[in-house]
PDB file of C-alpha atoms in Angstrom:
ATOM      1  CA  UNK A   1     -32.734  -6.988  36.468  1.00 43.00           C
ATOM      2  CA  UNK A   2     -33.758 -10.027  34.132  1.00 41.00           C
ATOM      3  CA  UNK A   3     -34.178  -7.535  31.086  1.00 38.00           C
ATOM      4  CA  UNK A   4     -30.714  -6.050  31.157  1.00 39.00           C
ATOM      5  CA  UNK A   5     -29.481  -9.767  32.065  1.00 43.00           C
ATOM      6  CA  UNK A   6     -31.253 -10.216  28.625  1.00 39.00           C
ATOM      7  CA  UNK A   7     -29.708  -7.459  27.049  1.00 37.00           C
ATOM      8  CA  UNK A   8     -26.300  -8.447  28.361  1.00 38.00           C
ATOM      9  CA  UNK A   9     -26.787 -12.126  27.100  1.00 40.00           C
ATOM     10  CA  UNK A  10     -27.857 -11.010  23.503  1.00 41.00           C
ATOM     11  CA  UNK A  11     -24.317  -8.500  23.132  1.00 43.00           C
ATOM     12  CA  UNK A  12     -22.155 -10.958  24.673  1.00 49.00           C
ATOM     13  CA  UNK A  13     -22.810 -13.055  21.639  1.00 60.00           C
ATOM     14  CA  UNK A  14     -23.295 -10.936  18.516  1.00 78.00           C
ATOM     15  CA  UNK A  15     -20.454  -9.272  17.418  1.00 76.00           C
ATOM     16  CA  UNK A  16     -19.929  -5.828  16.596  1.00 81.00           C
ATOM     17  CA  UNK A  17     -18.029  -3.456  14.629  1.00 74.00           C
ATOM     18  CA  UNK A  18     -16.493  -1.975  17.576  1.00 78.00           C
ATOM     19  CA  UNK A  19     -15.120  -5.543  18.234  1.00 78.00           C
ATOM     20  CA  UNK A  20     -13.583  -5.795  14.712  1.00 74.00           C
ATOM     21  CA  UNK A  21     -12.111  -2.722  15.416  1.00 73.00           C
ATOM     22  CA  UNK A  22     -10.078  -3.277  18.389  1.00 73.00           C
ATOM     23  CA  UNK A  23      -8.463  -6.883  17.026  1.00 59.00           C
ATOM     24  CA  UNK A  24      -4.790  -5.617  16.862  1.00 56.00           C
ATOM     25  CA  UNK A  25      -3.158  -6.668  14.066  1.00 49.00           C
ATOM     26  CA  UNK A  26      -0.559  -9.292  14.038  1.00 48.00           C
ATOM     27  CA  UNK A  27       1.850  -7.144  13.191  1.00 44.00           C
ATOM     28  CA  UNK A  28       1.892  -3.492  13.622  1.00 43.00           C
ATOM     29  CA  UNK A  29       4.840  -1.005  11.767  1.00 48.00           C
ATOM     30  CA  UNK A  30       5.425   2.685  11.324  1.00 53.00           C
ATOM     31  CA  UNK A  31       6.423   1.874   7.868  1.00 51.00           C
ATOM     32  CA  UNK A  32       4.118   1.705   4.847  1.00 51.00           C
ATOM     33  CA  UNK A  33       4.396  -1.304   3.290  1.00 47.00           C
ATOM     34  CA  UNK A  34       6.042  -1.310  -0.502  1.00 47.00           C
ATOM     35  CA  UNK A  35       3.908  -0.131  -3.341  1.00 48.00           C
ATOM     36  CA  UNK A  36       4.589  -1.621  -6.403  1.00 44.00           C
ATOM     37  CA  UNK A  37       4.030  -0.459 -10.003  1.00 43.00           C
ATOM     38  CA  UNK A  38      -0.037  -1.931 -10.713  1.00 45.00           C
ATOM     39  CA  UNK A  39      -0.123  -3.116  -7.341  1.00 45.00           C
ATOM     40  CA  UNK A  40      -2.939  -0.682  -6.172  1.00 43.00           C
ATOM     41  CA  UNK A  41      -4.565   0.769  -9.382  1.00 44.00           C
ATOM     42  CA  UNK A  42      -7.747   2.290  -8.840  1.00 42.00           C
ATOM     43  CA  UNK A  43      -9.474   0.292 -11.616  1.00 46.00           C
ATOM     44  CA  UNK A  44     -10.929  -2.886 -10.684  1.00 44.00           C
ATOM     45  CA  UNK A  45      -9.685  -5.949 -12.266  1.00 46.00           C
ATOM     46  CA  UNK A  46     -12.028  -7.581 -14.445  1.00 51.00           C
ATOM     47  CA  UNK A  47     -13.262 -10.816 -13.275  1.00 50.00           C
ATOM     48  CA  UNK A  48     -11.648 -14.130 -14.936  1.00 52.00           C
ATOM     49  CA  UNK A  49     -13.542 -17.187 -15.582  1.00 53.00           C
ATOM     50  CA  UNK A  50     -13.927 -18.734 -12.812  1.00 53.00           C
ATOM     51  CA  UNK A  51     -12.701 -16.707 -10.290  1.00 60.00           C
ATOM     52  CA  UNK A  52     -15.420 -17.127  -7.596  1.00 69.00           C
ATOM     53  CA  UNK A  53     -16.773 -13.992  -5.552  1.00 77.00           C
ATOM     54  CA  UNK A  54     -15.894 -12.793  -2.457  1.00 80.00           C
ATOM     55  CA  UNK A  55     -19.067 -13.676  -0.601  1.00 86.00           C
ATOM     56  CA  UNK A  56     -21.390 -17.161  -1.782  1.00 88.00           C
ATOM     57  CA  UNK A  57     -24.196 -15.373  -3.819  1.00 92.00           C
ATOM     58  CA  UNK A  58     -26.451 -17.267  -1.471  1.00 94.00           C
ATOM     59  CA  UNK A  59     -25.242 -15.525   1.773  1.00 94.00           C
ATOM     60  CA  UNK A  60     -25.094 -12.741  -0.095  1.00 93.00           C
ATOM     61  CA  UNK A  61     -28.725 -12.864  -0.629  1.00 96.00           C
ATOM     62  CA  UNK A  62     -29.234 -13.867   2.736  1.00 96.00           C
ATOM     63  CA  UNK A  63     -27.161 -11.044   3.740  1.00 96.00           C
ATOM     64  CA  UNK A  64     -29.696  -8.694   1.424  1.00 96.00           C
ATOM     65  CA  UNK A  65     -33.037  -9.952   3.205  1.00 97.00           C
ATOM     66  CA  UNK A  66     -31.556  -9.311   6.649  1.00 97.00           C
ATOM     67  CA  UNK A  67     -30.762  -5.887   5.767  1.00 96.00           C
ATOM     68  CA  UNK A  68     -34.144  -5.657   4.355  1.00 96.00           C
ATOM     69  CA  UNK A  69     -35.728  -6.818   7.377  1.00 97.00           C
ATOM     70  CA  UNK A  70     -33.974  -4.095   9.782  1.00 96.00           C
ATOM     71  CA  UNK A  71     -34.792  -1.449   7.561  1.00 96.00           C
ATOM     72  CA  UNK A  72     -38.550  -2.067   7.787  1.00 96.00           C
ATOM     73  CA  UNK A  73     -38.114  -2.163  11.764  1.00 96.00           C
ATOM     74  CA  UNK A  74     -36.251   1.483  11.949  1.00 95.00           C
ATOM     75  CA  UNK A  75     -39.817   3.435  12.251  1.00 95.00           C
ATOM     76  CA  UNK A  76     -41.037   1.380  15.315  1.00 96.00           C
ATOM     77  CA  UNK A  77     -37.687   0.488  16.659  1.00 96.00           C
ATOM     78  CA  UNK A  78     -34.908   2.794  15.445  1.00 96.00           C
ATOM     79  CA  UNK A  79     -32.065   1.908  17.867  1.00 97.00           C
ATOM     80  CA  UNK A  80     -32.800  -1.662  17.669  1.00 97.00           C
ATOM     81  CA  UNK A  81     -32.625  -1.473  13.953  1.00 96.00           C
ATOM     82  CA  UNK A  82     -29.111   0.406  14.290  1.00 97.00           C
ATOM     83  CA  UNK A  83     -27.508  -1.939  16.442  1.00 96.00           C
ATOM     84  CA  UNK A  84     -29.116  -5.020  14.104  1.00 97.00           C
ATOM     85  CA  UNK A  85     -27.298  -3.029  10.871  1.00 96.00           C
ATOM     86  CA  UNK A  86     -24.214  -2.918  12.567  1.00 96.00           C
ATOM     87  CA  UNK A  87     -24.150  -6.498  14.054  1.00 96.00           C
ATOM     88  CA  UNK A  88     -25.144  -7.535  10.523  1.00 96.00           C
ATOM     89  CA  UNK A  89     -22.096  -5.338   8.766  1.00 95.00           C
ATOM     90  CA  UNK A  90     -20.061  -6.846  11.217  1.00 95.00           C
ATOM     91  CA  UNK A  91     -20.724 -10.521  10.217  1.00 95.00           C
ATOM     92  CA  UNK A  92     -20.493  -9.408   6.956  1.00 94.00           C
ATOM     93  CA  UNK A  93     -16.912  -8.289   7.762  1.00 92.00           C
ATOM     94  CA  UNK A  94     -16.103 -11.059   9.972  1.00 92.00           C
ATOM     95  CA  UNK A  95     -16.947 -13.396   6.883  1.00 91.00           C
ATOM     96  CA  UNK A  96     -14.554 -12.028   4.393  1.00 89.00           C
ATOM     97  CA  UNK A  97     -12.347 -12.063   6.780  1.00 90.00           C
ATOM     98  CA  UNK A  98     -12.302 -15.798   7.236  1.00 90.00           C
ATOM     99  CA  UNK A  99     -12.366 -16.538   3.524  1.00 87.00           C
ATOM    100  CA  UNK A 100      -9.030 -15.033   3.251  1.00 86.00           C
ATOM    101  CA  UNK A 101      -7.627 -16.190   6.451  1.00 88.00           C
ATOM    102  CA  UNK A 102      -8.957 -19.684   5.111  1.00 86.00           C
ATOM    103  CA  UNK A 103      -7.401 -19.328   1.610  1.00 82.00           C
ATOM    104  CA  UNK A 104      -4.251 -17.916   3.722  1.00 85.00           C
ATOM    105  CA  UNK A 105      -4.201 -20.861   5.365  1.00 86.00           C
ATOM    106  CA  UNK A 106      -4.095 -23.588   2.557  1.00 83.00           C
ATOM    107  CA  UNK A 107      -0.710 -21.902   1.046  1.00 81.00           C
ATOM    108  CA  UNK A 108       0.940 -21.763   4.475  1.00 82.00           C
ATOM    109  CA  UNK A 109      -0.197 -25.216   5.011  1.00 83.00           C
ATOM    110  CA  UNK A 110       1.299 -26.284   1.852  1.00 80.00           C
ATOM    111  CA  UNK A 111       4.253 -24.254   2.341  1.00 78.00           C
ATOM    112  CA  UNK A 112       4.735 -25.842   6.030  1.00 80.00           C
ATOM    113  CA  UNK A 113       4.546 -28.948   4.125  1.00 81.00           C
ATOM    114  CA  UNK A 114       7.523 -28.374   1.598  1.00 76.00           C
ATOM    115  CA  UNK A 115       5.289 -28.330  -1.109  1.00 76.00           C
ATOM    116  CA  UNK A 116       5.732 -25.646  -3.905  1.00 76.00           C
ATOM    117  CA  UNK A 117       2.532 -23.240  -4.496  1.00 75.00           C
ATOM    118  CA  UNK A 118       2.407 -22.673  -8.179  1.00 81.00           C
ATOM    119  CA  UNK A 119       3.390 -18.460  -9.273  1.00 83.00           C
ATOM    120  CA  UNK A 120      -0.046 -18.982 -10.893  1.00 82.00           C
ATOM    121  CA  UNK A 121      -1.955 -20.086  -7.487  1.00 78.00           C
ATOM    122  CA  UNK A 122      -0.487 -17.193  -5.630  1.00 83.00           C
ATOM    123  CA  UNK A 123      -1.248 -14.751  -8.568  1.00 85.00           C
ATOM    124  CA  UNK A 124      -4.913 -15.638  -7.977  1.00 82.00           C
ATOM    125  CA  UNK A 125      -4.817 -15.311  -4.623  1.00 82.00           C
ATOM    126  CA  UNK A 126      -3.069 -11.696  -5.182  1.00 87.00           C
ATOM    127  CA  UNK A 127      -5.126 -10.280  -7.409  1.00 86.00           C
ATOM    128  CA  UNK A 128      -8.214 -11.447  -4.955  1.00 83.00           C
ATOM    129  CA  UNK A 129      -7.027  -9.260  -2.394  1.00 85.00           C
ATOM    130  CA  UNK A 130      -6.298  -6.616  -4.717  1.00 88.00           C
ATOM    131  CA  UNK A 131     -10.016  -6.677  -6.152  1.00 84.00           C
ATOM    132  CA  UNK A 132     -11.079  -6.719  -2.213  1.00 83.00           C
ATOM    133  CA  UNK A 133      -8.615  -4.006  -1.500  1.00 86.00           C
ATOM    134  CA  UNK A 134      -9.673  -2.092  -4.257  1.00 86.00           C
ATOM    135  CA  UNK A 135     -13.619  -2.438  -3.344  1.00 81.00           C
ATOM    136  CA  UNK A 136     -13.023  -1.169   0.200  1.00 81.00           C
ATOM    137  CA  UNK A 137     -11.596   1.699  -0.931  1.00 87.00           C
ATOM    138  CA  UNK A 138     -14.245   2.572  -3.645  1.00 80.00           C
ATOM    139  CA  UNK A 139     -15.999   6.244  -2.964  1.00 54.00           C
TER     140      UNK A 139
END
């Protein structure tokens, strides 16, 4: 009783690909959204100057040692190390989505506000979720 408690305890609180994947969207349509010409090229867009990467190259490292660690623990504990890699992809996931709910945020906030976002600002934010969108769809 106390070990599936345990086990219980430990899954309420890591998330989980399967809980990424049944978040419904806010909105949900039969249509396909517009395409427009360059919109969804298949060649990434170099990075600018300064344009600063999806994930903090420090969590990204961090990210990189924790999937280091649960590959070395697949020969003694294989199903362990499964659920750990898909916990971890998860976070990963969970992650990038904040960042661009975050960066969503700020021009709603300033739009709420009255205040004019600059074409330039939103151009940047565009082509960051065009890079992204073009990354998960890399084969």
């Amino acid at each position: 009783m106390e070990t599936r408690d345990n086990a219980r305890n430990a899954s309420d609180t890591e998330l989980t690909t399967e809980d990424l994947a049944r978040t419904e969207p806010e909105h949900v349509s039969g249509e396909s959204p517009a395409v427009y010409p360059g919109e969804a090229t298949s060649e990434p867009a170099p990075a600018e100057e300064g344009e600063q990467p999806l994930i903090d190259p420090a969590d990204a490292r961090s990210y990189r040692d924790r999937w280091e660690q649960i590959q070395g623990t697949f020969v003694d504990e294989p199903k362990d190390a499964v659920r750990s890699a898909d916990a971890l992809v998860a976070e990963v996931i969970r992650s990038l989505a904040e960042t661009f709910a975050d960066h969503k945020r700020e021009l709603e906030d300033q739009w709420s506000r009255g205040e004019e976002v600059e074409t330039e600002g939103l151009r940047v934010a565009l082509r960051r979720y065009r890079t992204f969108f073009n990354q998960l769809l890399q084969v």
